[in-house]
């Protein structure tokens, strides 16, 4: 069974924060990296998709309704793959090769992490990006209660004058 570190980050412009640390830790521990990017789906987008899907379903176009529901998920999977390739290009060119996989998640961070940990028994540690831990986005107590892996929260360096 492959050993992996689970790097959890928001799928926003700060997605790469903390990744350089995860790469160094992965090389030191000789593990792979599993990246989980969490995206927020706006209420307006959810409502629009639901209304459009309902309209097509009422008209007997069930396949179109299903396509509308899954379109946004396909887009974020593509975006996650593109961002992961960017991280690999930027941080993994030098040094020993690292096996890296990625997945997009939507909504609640804890339930997404729990699902990954349950389905990927090789996950040895969960590392939360500063994009999650600095802003109090994730409920650490709930996370620790729901998974049985060590959890590391990363924070940004302070910008204090030295």
Coordinates of N, CA and C in Angstrom, one line a residue:
X1 N 0.8 -1.2 0.0 CA 0.0 0.0 0.0 C 0.9 1.2 0.0
X2 N 0.6 2.2 -0.9 CA 1.3 3.4 -1.0 C 1.0 4.3 0.2
X3 N 2.1 4.9 0.7 CA 1.9 5.9 1.8 C 1.8 7.3 1.2
X4 N 0.9 8.1 1.7 CA 0.6 9.4 1.2 C 0.3 10.4 2.3
X5 N 0.7 11.6 2.0 CA 0.3 12.8 2.8 C -0.9 13.4 2.1
X6 N -1.9 13.8 2.8 CA -3.1 14.4 2.2 C -3.0 15.9 2.4
X7 N -2.8 16.7 1.4 CA -2.7 18.1 1.4 C -4.0 18.7 1.0
X8 N -4.7 19.4 2.0 CA -6.0 20.0 1.8 C -5.9 21.5 1.7
X9 N -6.4 22.0 0.6 CA -6.3 23.5 0.3 C -7.6 24.0 -0.3
X10 N -7.9 25.2 -0.3 CA -9.0 25.8 -0.9 C -8.7 26.0 -2.4
X11 N -9.7 25.8 -3.2 CA -9.5 26.0 -4.7 C -9.6 27.4 -5.1
X12 N -8.9 28.3 -4.5 CA -8.9 29.7 -4.8 C -7.5 30.2 -5.2
X13 N -7.3 31.4 -5.3 CA -6.0 32.0 -5.7 C -4.9 31.6 -4.7
X14 N -5.2 31.2 -3.5 CA -4.2 30.9 -2.5 C -3.9 29.3 -2.4
X15 N -4.3 28.6 -3.4 CA -4.2 27.1 -3.4 C -2.8 26.6 -3.2
X16 N -1.8 27.3 -3.5 CA -0.4 26.7 -3.4 C 0.2 27.0 -2.1
X17 N -0.4 27.8 -1.2 CA 0.2 28.1 0.1 C 0.4 26.8 0.9
X18 N 1.7 26.6 1.3 CA 2.0 25.5 2.1 C 2.5 24.3 1.3
X19 N 2.3 24.3 0.0 CA 2.7 23.1 -0.8 C 4.2 22.9 -0.8
X20 N 5.0 23.9 -0.8 CA 6.5 23.6 -0.8 C 6.9 22.9 0.5
X21 N 6.2 23.1 1.6 CA 6.5 22.4 2.9 C 6.1 20.9 2.7
X22 N 4.9 20.7 2.1 CA 4.4 19.3 1.9 C 5.4 18.5 1.0
X23 N 5.9 19.2 0.0 CA 6.9 18.5 -0.9 C 8.1 18.1 -0.1
X24 N 8.6 19.0 0.7 CA 9.8 18.7 1.5 C 9.6 17.6 2.5
X25 N 8.4 17.6 3.1 CA 8.0 16.6 4.1 C 7.9 15.2 3.4
X26 N 7.2 15.3 2.2 CA 7.0 14.1 1.4 C 8.4 13.4 1.0
X27 N 9.3 14.2 0.6 CA 10.6 13.7 0.3 C 11.3 13.1 1.5
X28 N 11.2 13.8 2.6 CA 11.9 13.3 3.9 C 11.3 12.0 4.3
X29 N 9.9 11.9 4.2 CA 9.2 10.7 4.7 C 9.1 9.6 3.6
X30 N 9.5 10.0 2.4 CA 9.4 9.1 1.2 C 8.0 8.6 1.0
X31 N 7.1 9.6 0.9 CA 5.7 9.3 0.6 C 5.2 10.0 -0.6
X32 N 4.0 9.7 -1.1 CA 3.4 10.4 -2.2 C 2.5 11.6 -1.6
X33 N 1.9 12.3 -2.5 CA 1.1 13.4 -2.0 C -0.3 13.3 -2.7
X34 N -1.3 13.4 -1.9 CA -2.7 13.4 -2.4 C -3.2 14.8 -2.2
X35 N -3.6 15.6 -3.2 CA -4.0 16.9 -3.1 C -5.6 16.9 -3.1
X36 N -6.2 17.6 -2.1 CA -7.6 17.7 -2.1 C -7.9 19.2 -2.2
X37 N -8.5 19.7 -3.3 CA -8.8 21.2 -3.4 C -10.3 21.3 -3.2
X38 N -10.7 22.1 -2.2 CA -12.1 22.3 -1.8 C -12.6 23.6 -2.4
X39 N -13.7 23.5 -3.1 CA -14.3 24.7 -3.8 C -15.6 25.0 -3.1
X40 N -15.9 26.3 -3.0 CA -17.2 26.7 -2.6 C -18.1 26.9 -3.8
X41 N -19.3 26.4 -3.7 CA -20.2 26.7 -4.8 C -21.2 27.7 -4.3
X42 N -21.2 28.8 -5.0 CA -22.1 29.9 -4.6 C -23.6 29.6 -4.5
X43 N -24.3 30.1 -3.7 CA -25.7 29.9 -3.6 C -26.4 30.2 -4.8
X44 N -26.0 31.3 -5.5 CA -26.7 31.7 -6.7 C -26.5 30.7 -7.8
X45 N -25.2 30.2 -7.9 CA -24.9 29.2 -8.9 C -25.7 27.9 -8.6
X46 N -25.8 27.5 -7.4 CA -26.5 26.3 -7.0 C -28.0 26.5 -7.3
X47 N -28.5 27.6 -7.0 CA -30.0 27.9 -7.3 C -30.2 27.9 -8.8
X48 N -29.3 28.5 -9.6 CA -29.5 28.6 -11.1 C -29.4 27.1 -11.7
X49 N -28.5 26.4 -11.2 CA -28.3 25.0 -11.7 C -29.6 24.2 -11.4
X50 N -30.0 24.3 -10.1 CA -31.2 23.5 -9.7 C -32.4 23.9 -10.5
X51 N -32.6 25.2 -10.7 CA -33.8 25.6 -11.5 C -33.7 25.1 -12.9
X52 N -32.6 25.2 -13.5 CA -32.4 24.8 -14.9 C -32.6 23.3 -15.0
X53 N -32.0 22.5 -14.1 CA -32.2 21.1 -14.1 C -33.6 20.7 -13.9
X54 N -34.3 21.4 -13.0 CA -35.7 21.1 -12.7 C -36.6 21.3 -14.0
X55 N -36.3 22.4 -14.7 CA -37.0 22.8 -15.9 C -36.9 21.7 -16.9
X56 N -35.6 21.2 -17.1 CA -35.4 20.2 -18.1 C -36.0 18.9 -17.7
X57 N -36.0 18.6 -16.4 CA -36.5 17.3 -15.9 C -38.1 17.3 -16.1
X58 N -38.7 18.5 -15.8 CA -40.2 18.6 -16.0 C -40.5 18.4 -17.5
X59 N -39.7 18.8 -18.4 CA -39.9 18.7 -19.8 C -39.6 17.3 -20.3
X60 N -39.2 16.4 -19.5 CA -38.8 15.1 -19.9 C -37.4 14.9 -20.4
X61 N -36.6 15.9 -20.2 CA -35.2 15.9 -20.7 C -34.3 15.6 -19.5
X62 N -34.4 14.4 -19.0 CA -33.6 14.0 -17.8 C -32.1 13.9 -18.0
X63 N -31.7 13.6 -19.2 CA -30.3 13.5 -19.5 C -29.7 14.9 -19.5
X64 N -30.4 15.9 -20.0 CA -30.0 17.3 -20.0 C -29.9 17.8 -18.6
X65 N -30.9 17.4 -17.8 CA -30.9 17.8 -16.4 C -29.7 17.3 -15.6
X66 N -29.3 16.0 -15.9 CA -28.2 15.4 -15.3 C -26.9 16.1 -15.7
X67 N -26.8 16.5 -17.0 CA -25.6 17.2 -17.5 C -25.4 18.5 -16.9
X68 N -26.5 19.3 -16.7 CA -26.4 20.6 -16.0 C -25.9 20.4 -14.6
X69 N -26.4 19.4 -13.9 CA -25.9 19.2 -12.5 C -24.4 18.8 -12.5
X70 N -24.0 18.1 -13.4 CA -22.6 17.6 -13.4 C -21.6 18.5 -14.1
X71 N -22.1 19.5 -14.8 CA -21.2 20.4 -15.6 C -20.2 21.2 -14.7
X72 N -20.6 21.8 -13.7 CA -19.8 22.5 -12.8 C -18.7 21.6 -12.1
X73 N -19.1 20.4 -11.8 CA -18.2 19.5 -11.2 C -17.1 19.1 -12.1
X74 N -17.4 18.9 -13.4 CA -16.4 18.6 -14.4 C -15.4 19.8 -14.6
X75 N -16.0 21.0 -14.5 CA -15.1 22.2 -14.7 C -14.1 22.3 -13.6
X76 N -14.5 22.0 -12.3 CA -13.6 22.1 -11.2 C -12.6 21.0 -11.2
X77 N -13.0 19.8 -11.7 CA -12.0 18.7 -11.8 C -10.9 19.1 -12.8
X78 N -11.3 19.7 -13.9 CA -10.3 20.2 -14.9 C -9.4 21.2 -14.3
X79 N -10.0 22.2 -13.6 CA -9.2 23.3 -12.9 C -8.3 22.7 -11.9
X80 N -8.7 21.7 -11.1 CA -7.9 21.1 -10.1 C -6.7 20.4 -10.7
X81 N -6.9 19.7 -11.8 CA -5.8 19.0 -12.5 C -4.8 20.1 -13.1
X82 N -5.3 21.2 -13.6 CA -4.4 22.2 -14.2 C -3.6 22.8 -13.1
X83 N -4.2 23.1 -11.9 CA -3.5 23.7 -10.8 C -2.5 22.7 -10.2
X84 N -2.8 21.4 -10.2 CA -1.9 20.4 -9.7 C -0.7 20.4 -10.6
X85 N -0.9 20.4 -11.9 CA 0.2 20.4 -12.9 C 1.1 21.6 -12.7
X86 N 0.5 22.7 -12.4 CA 1.3 23.9 -12.1 C 2.1 23.8 -10.8
X87 N 1.6 23.2 -9.8 CA 2.3 22.9 -8.5 C 3.5 22.0 -8.8
X88 N 3.3 20.9 -9.5 CA 4.3 20.0 -9.9 C 5.5 20.7 -10.6
X89 N 5.1 21.5 -11.6 CA 6.1 22.2 -12.4 C 6.9 23.1 -11.5
X90 N 6.3 23.8 -10.6 CA 6.9 24.8 -9.8 C 7.8 24.2 -8.7
X91 N 7.3 23.2 -8.0 CA 7.9 22.7 -6.8 C 8.6 21.4 -6.9
X92 N 8.3 20.6 -7.9 CA 8.8 19.2 -7.9 C 9.8 18.9 -9.0
X93 N 10.3 19.9 -9.7 CA 11.2 19.7 -10.8 C 12.6 19.1 -10.3
X94 N 13.0 19.6 -9.2 CA 14.3 19.2 -8.6 C 14.1 18.2 -7.5
X95 N 15.0 17.3 -7.4 CA 14.9 16.3 -6.4 C 14.3 15.0 -6.8
X96 N 14.1 14.1 -5.9 CA 13.5 12.8 -6.2 C 12.0 13.0 -6.6
X97 N 11.6 12.1 -7.6 CA 10.2 12.2 -8.1 C 9.2 11.9 -7.0
X98 N 8.1 12.5 -7.0 CA 7.1 12.3 -6.0 C 5.8 11.9 -6.8
X99 N 5.1 10.8 -6.3 CA 3.8 10.5 -6.9 C 2.8 11.4 -6.3
X100 N 2.1 12.2 -7.2 CA 1.1 13.1 -6.8 C -0.2 12.9 -7.5
X101 N -1.3 12.8 -6.7 CA -2.7 12.7 -7.2 C -3.5 13.8 -6.7
X102 N -4.6 14.1 -7.4 CA -5.5 15.2 -6.9 C -6.9 14.8 -7.1
X103 N -7.7 15.6 -6.3 CA -9.2 15.4 -6.4 C -9.8 16.8 -6.0
X104 N -10.9 17.1 -6.6 CA -11.7 18.3 -6.2 C -12.8 17.9 -5.3
X105 N -13.1 18.8 -4.4 CA -14.2 18.6 -3.5 C -15.0 19.8 -3.4
X106 N -16.3 19.7 -3.1 CA -17.2 20.9 -3.0 C -17.8 20.9 -1.6
X107 N -17.9 22.0 -1.0 CA -18.6 22.2 0.2 C -17.8 21.9 1.5
X108 N -18.4 21.1 2.4 CA -17.8 20.9 3.7 C -16.5 20.3 3.7
X109 N -15.5 20.9 4.3 CA -14.1 20.4 4.3 C -14.0 19.1 5.1
X110 N -14.6 19.0 6.3 CA -14.5 17.8 7.1 C -15.0 16.6 6.4
X111 N -16.2 16.7 5.8 CA -16.8 15.5 5.1 C -16.0 15.1 3.9
X112 N -15.4 16.1 3.2 CA -14.5 15.7 2.1 C -13.3 15.0 2.5
X113 N -12.6 15.5 3.6 CA -11.4 14.9 4.1 C -11.8 13.5 4.6
X114 N -12.9 13.4 5.4 CA -13.3 12.0 5.9 C -13.5 11.0 4.8
X115 N -14.1 11.5 3.7 CA -14.3 10.6 2.6 C -13.0 10.1 1.9
X116 N -12.1 11.0 1.8 CA -10.8 10.7 1.2 C -10.1 9.7 2.1
X117 N -10.0 10.0 3.4 CA -9.3 9.1 4.3 C -9.9 7.7 4.4
X118 N -11.2 7.6 4.3 CA -11.9 6.3 4.3 C -11.6 5.5 3.0
X119 N -11.5 6.2 1.9 CA -11.3 5.5 0.6 C -9.9 5.3 0.2
X120 N -9.0 6.0 0.9 CA -7.5 5.9 0.6 C -6.8 5.5 1.9
X121 N -6.7 4.2 2.2 CA -6.1 3.8 3.5 C -4.6 4.1 3.6
X122 N -4.0 4.5 2.5 CA -2.5 4.9 2.6 C -2.3 6.3 3.1
X123 N -3.3 7.0 3.4 CA -3.1 8.4 3.9 C -2.6 8.3 5.3
X124 N -1.5 8.9 5.6 CA -0.9 8.8 6.9 C -1.0 10.0 7.7
X125 N -1.2 11.2 7.0 CA -1.2 12.5 7.7 C -2.0 13.4 6.9
X126 N -2.8 14.3 7.5 CA -3.5 15.4 6.8 C -2.9 16.7 7.1
X127 N -2.5 17.4 6.1 CA -1.9 18.7 6.2 C -2.9 19.8 5.7
X128 N -3.3 20.7 6.5 CA -4.2 21.8 6.1 C -3.4 23.0 5.7
X129 N -3.7 23.5 4.5 CA -3.0 24.7 4.0 C -3.4 25.9 4.8
X130 N -2.5 26.9 4.8 CA -2.8 28.1 5.5 C -4.1 28.8 5.0
X131 N -4.5 28.5 3.7 CA -5.8 29.0 3.2 C -7.0 28.5 4.0
X132 N -6.8 27.4 4.7 CA -7.8 26.8 5.5 C -7.6 27.1 7.0
X133 N -6.4 26.9 7.5 CA -6.2 27.0 8.9 C -6.1 28.4 9.5
X134 N -5.6 29.4 8.7 CA -5.4 30.7 9.1 C -6.7 31.5 9.3
X135 N -7.7 31.2 8.5 CA -9.0 31.9 8.5 C -10.0 31.2 9.4
X136 N -9.7 30.1 10.0 CA -10.7 29.4 10.8 C -11.8 28.8 9.9
X137 N -11.5 28.5 8.7 CA -12.4 27.9 7.7 C -12.8 26.5 8.1
X138 N -11.9 25.8 8.7 CA -12.2 24.4 9.1 C -12.3 24.3 10.6
X139 N -13.3 23.4 11.0 CA -13.5 23.2 12.4 C -12.5 22.0 12.9
X140 N -11.4 22.4 13.5 CA -10.4 21.4 13.8 C -10.9 20.3 14.8
X141 N -11.7 20.7 15.7 CA -12.3 19.7 16.7 C -13.1 18.7 15.9
X142 N -14.0 19.1 15.0 CA -14.8 18.3 14.2 C -14.0 17.4 13.3
X143 N -12.9 17.9 12.8 CA -12.0 17.1 11.9 C -11.3 16.0 12.7
X144 N -10.8 16.4 13.9 CA -10.1 15.4 14.7 C -11.1 14.3 15.2
X145 N -12.3 14.7 15.4 CA -13.3 13.7 15.9 C -13.7 12.7 14.8
X146 N -13.6 13.2 13.5 CA -14.1 12.3 12.4 C -13.0 11.5 11.7
X147 N -11.7 11.9 11.9 CA -10.7 11.1 11.2 C -9.7 10.6 12.2
X148 N -9.0 9.5 11.9 CA -8.0 9.0 12.8 C -6.6 9.0 12.3
X149 N -6.3 10.2 11.8 CA -4.9 10.5 11.3 C -4.4 11.7 11.9
X150 N -3.1 11.9 12.0 CA -2.5 13.1 12.5 C -2.9 14.3 11.6
X151 N -3.2 15.4 12.2 CA -3.6 16.6 11.4 C -2.6 17.7 11.7
X152 N -2.0 18.3 10.7 CA -1.1 19.4 10.8 C -1.7 20.6 10.2
X153 N -1.8 21.7 10.9 CA -2.3 22.9 10.4 C -1.1 23.9 10.1
X154 N -1.1 24.4 8.9 CA 0.0 25.3 8.6 C -0.5 26.8 8.7
X155 N 0.4 27.7 9.0 CA 0.0 29.1 9.0 C 1.0 29.9 8.2
X156 N 0.6 31.1 7.8 CA 1.5 31.9 7.0 C 2.5 32.5 8.0
X157 N 3.7 32.9 7.4 CA 4.7 33.6 8.2 C 4.2 35.0 8.5
X158 N 4.4 35.4 9.7 CA 4.0 36.8 10.0 C 4.8 37.8 9.2
X159 N 4.3 39.0 9.0 CA 5.0 40.0 8.3 C 5.6 41.1 9.2
X160 N 5.9 40.6 10.4 CA 6.5 41.6 11.4 C 7.9 42.0 11.0
X161 N 8.2 43.2 11.3 CA 9.6 43.7 11.0 C 10.6 43.2 11.9
X162 N 11.7 42.8 11.4 CA 12.7 42.1 12.3 C 13.9 43.0 12.4

